[in-house]
Amino acid sequence: MTPQESKLWYAYLRKYPHQFRRQVTVGIYILDFYCAAAKLAVELDGSQHYEQEGKHHDAVRTNYLNSLGIEVLRFPNSDITKNLRGVCRMIDLKVKERSI
């Protein structure tokens, strides 16, 4: 795990009421975090995701996951460092919305 993934996992996701798993394989992709109950993937993006090739790869990947009914939440690594509480709140809202 990257330092940001580790921080999100240990500070929030590992004890979240709906189980999240790390490094889950779906098709040819490995998701950073996945909650099966909500069909929600959480991805943390480093700088390579903001380059043209990275943006294209992420779009293809997101379209594939969406076709399986999986929603993808993406956060830049900087959000974990600067706004962890906001990231956790957004994840919680999305899980609750998708688990109803």
PDB file of C-alpha atoms in Angstrom:
ATOM      1  CA  MET A   1       0.000   0.000   0.000  1.00  0.00           C
ATOM      2  CA  THR A   2       1.023   3.570  -0.566  1.00  0.00           C
ATOM      3  CA  PRO A   3       1.349   5.769   2.533  1.00  0.00           C
ATOM      4  CA  GLN A   4      -2.006   7.376   1.712  1.00  0.00           C
ATOM      5  CA  GLU A   5      -3.717   3.997   1.277  1.00  0.00           C
ATOM      6  CA  SER A   6      -2.256   2.845   4.570  1.00  0.00           C
ATOM      7  CA  LYS A   7      -3.480   5.984   6.339  1.00  0.00           C
ATOM      8  CA  LEU A   8      -7.038   5.621   4.995  1.00  0.00           C
ATOM      9  CA  TRP A   9      -7.099   1.906   5.821  1.00  0.00           C
ATOM     10  CA  TYR A  10      -5.830   2.127   9.391  1.00  0.00           C
ATOM     11  CA  ALA A  11      -7.589   5.376  10.275  1.00  0.00           C
ATOM     12  CA  TYR A  12     -10.983   4.462   8.867  1.00  0.00           C
ATOM     13  CA  LEU A  13     -11.758   1.622   6.463  1.00  0.00           C
ATOM     14  CA  ARG A  14     -10.484  -1.428   8.321  1.00  0.00           C
ATOM     15  CA  LYS A  15     -13.049  -0.945  11.098  1.00  0.00           C
ATOM     16  CA  TYR A  16     -15.837   0.481   8.962  1.00  0.00           C
ATOM     17  CA  PRO A  17     -19.207  -1.218   9.709  1.00  0.00           C
ATOM     18  CA  HIS A  18     -19.566  -2.453   6.107  1.00  0.00           C
ATOM     19  CA  GLN A  19     -16.522  -4.543   5.247  1.00  0.00           C
ATOM     20  CA  PHE A  20     -13.969  -3.034   2.901  1.00  0.00           C
ATOM     21  CA  ARG A  21     -11.235  -5.197   1.411  1.00  0.00           C
ATOM     22  CA  ARG A  22      -7.865  -4.055   0.084  1.00  0.00           C
ATOM     23  CA  GLN A  23      -6.343  -4.811  -3.293  1.00  0.00           C
ATOM     24  CA  VAL A  24      -9.389  -6.591  -4.724  1.00  0.00           C
ATOM     25  CA  THR A  25      -9.134  -7.993  -8.248  1.00  0.00           C
ATOM     26  CA  VAL A  26     -12.076  -7.310 -10.563  1.00  0.00           C
ATOM     27  CA  GLY A  27     -11.460  -8.501 -14.094  1.00  0.00           C
ATOM     28  CA  ILE A  28      -7.988  -7.307 -15.064  1.00  0.00           C
ATOM     29  CA  TYR A  29      -8.001  -4.484 -12.521  1.00  0.00           C
ATOM     30  CA  ILE A  30      -6.892  -4.279  -8.895  1.00  0.00           C
ATOM     31  CA  LEU A  31      -9.005  -1.936  -6.793  1.00  0.00           C
ATOM     32  CA  ASP A  32      -7.401  -0.058  -3.910  1.00  0.00           C
ATOM     33  CA  PHE A  33     -10.443  -0.680  -1.690  1.00  0.00           C
ATOM     34  CA  TYR A  34     -13.769  -2.387  -2.334  1.00  0.00           C
ATOM     35  CA  CYS A  35     -17.013  -2.663  -0.365  1.00  0.00           C
ATOM     36  CA  ALA A  36     -19.109  -5.494  -1.822  1.00  0.00           C
ATOM     37  CA  ALA A  37     -22.229  -4.551   0.176  1.00  0.00           C
ATOM     38  CA  ALA A  38     -22.326  -1.160  -1.560  1.00  0.00           C
ATOM     39  CA  LYS A  39     -20.607  -2.216  -4.806  1.00  0.00           C
ATOM     40  CA  LEU A  40     -18.249   0.696  -4.196  1.00  0.00           C
ATOM     41  CA  ALA A  41     -14.596   1.023  -5.157  1.00  0.00           C
ATOM     42  CA  VAL A  42     -12.414   3.660  -3.518  1.00  0.00           C
ATOM     43  CA  GLU A  43      -9.350   4.666  -5.495  1.00  0.00           C
ATOM     44  CA  LEU A  44      -6.547   6.948  -4.354  1.00  0.00           C
ATOM     45  CA  ASP A  45      -4.790   8.691  -7.199  1.00  0.00           C
ATOM     46  CA  GLY A  46      -1.173   9.738  -7.366  1.00  0.00           C
ATOM     47  CA  SER A  47       0.250  12.206  -9.891  1.00  0.00           C
ATOM     48  CA  GLN A  48       0.387   9.651 -12.747  1.00  0.00           C
ATOM     49  CA  HIS A  49      -3.424   9.634 -12.821  1.00  0.00           C
ATOM     50  CA  TYR A  50      -3.454  13.260 -13.951  1.00  0.00           C
ATOM     51  CA  GLU A  51      -1.294  12.722 -17.033  1.00  0.00           C
ATOM     52  CA  GLN A  52      -3.032  12.088 -20.374  1.00  0.00           C
ATOM     53  CA  GLU A  53      -2.314   8.336 -20.427  1.00  0.00           C
ATOM     54  CA  GLY A  54      -3.399   7.941 -16.810  1.00  0.00           C
ATOM     55  CA  LYS A  55      -6.654   9.804 -17.418  1.00  0.00           C
ATOM     56  CA  HIS A  56      -7.461   7.573 -20.373  1.00  0.00           C
ATOM     57  CA  HIS A  57      -6.640   4.379 -18.450  1.00  0.00           C
ATOM     58  CA  ASP A  58      -8.787   5.518 -15.505  1.00  0.00           C
ATOM     59  CA  ALA A  59     -11.729   6.334 -17.808  1.00  0.00           C
ATOM     60  CA  VAL A  60     -11.597   2.883 -19.431  1.00  0.00           C
ATOM     61  CA  ARG A  61     -11.299   1.231 -16.035  1.00  0.00           C
ATOM     62  CA  THR A  62     -14.165   3.246 -14.536  1.00  0.00           C
ATOM     63  CA  ASN A  63     -16.430   2.472 -17.501  1.00  0.00           C
ATOM     64  CA  TYR A  64     -15.696  -1.235 -17.090  1.00  0.00           C
ATOM     65  CA  LEU A  65     -16.411  -1.174 -13.344  1.00  0.00           C
ATOM     66  CA  ASN A  66     -19.587   0.869 -13.879  1.00  0.00           C
ATOM     67  CA  SER A  67     -20.764  -1.744 -16.396  1.00  0.00           C
ATOM     68  CA  LEU A  68     -20.601  -4.258 -13.524  1.00  0.00           C
ATOM     69  CA  GLY A  69     -22.646  -1.972 -11.267  1.00  0.00           C
ATOM     70  CA  ILE A  70     -19.598  -0.835  -9.278  1.00  0.00           C
ATOM     71  CA  GLU A  71     -19.355   2.875  -8.525  1.00  0.00           C
ATOM     72  CA  VAL A  72     -15.869   4.342  -8.280  1.00  0.00           C
ATOM     73  CA  LEU A  73     -14.953   7.109  -5.840  1.00  0.00           C
ATOM     74  CA  ARG A  74     -11.603   8.712  -6.662  1.00  0.00           C
ATOM     75  CA  PHE A  75      -9.591  10.915  -4.363  1.00  0.00           C
ATOM     76  CA  PRO A  76      -6.220  12.519  -5.001  1.00  0.00           C
ATOM     77  CA  ASN A  77      -3.548  11.444  -2.524  1.00  0.00           C
ATOM     78  CA  SER A  78      -3.388  15.038  -1.312  1.00  0.00           C
ATOM     79  CA  ASP A  79      -6.977  14.765  -0.004  1.00  0.00           C
ATOM     80  CA  ILE A  80      -5.884  11.997   2.360  1.00  0.00           C
ATOM     81  CA  THR A  81      -3.148  14.231   3.711  1.00  0.00           C
ATOM     82  CA  LYS A  82      -5.121  17.481   3.857  1.00  0.00           C
ATOM     83  CA  ASN A  83      -8.749  16.418   4.291  1.00  0.00           C
ATOM     84  CA  LEU A  84      -8.992  12.862   5.624  1.00  0.00           C
ATOM     85  CA  ARG A  85     -12.138  13.673   7.575  1.00  0.00           C
ATOM     86  CA  GLY A  86     -13.890  14.927   4.420  1.00  0.00           C
ATOM     87  CA  VAL A  87     -12.827  11.830   2.460  1.00  0.00           C
ATOM     88  CA  CYS A  88     -14.183   9.562   5.206  1.00  0.00           C
ATOM     89  CA  ARG A  89     -17.445  11.500   5.308  1.00  0.00           C
ATOM     90  CA  MET A  90     -17.855  11.161   1.521  1.00  0.00           C
ATOM     91  CA  ILE A  91     -17.165   7.405   1.649  1.00  0.00           C
ATOM     92  CA  ASP A  92     -19.668   6.979   4.484  1.00  0.00           C
ATOM     93  CA  LEU A  93     -22.368   8.907   2.619  1.00  0.00           C
ATOM     94  CA  LYS A  94     -21.836   6.919  -0.569  1.00  0.00           C
ATOM     95  CA  VAL A  95     -21.881   3.548   1.236  1.00  0.00           C
ATOM     96  CA  LYS A  96     -25.103   4.462   3.015  1.00  0.00           C
ATOM     97  CA  GLU A  97     -26.669   5.708  -0.225  1.00  0.00           C
ATOM     98  CA  ARG A  98     -25.743   2.520  -2.125  1.00  0.00           C
ATOM     99  CA  SER A  99     -26.569   0.065   0.677  1.00  0.00           C
ATOM    100  CA  ILE A 100     -30.199   1.080   1.123  1.00  0.00           C
TER     101      ILE A 100
END
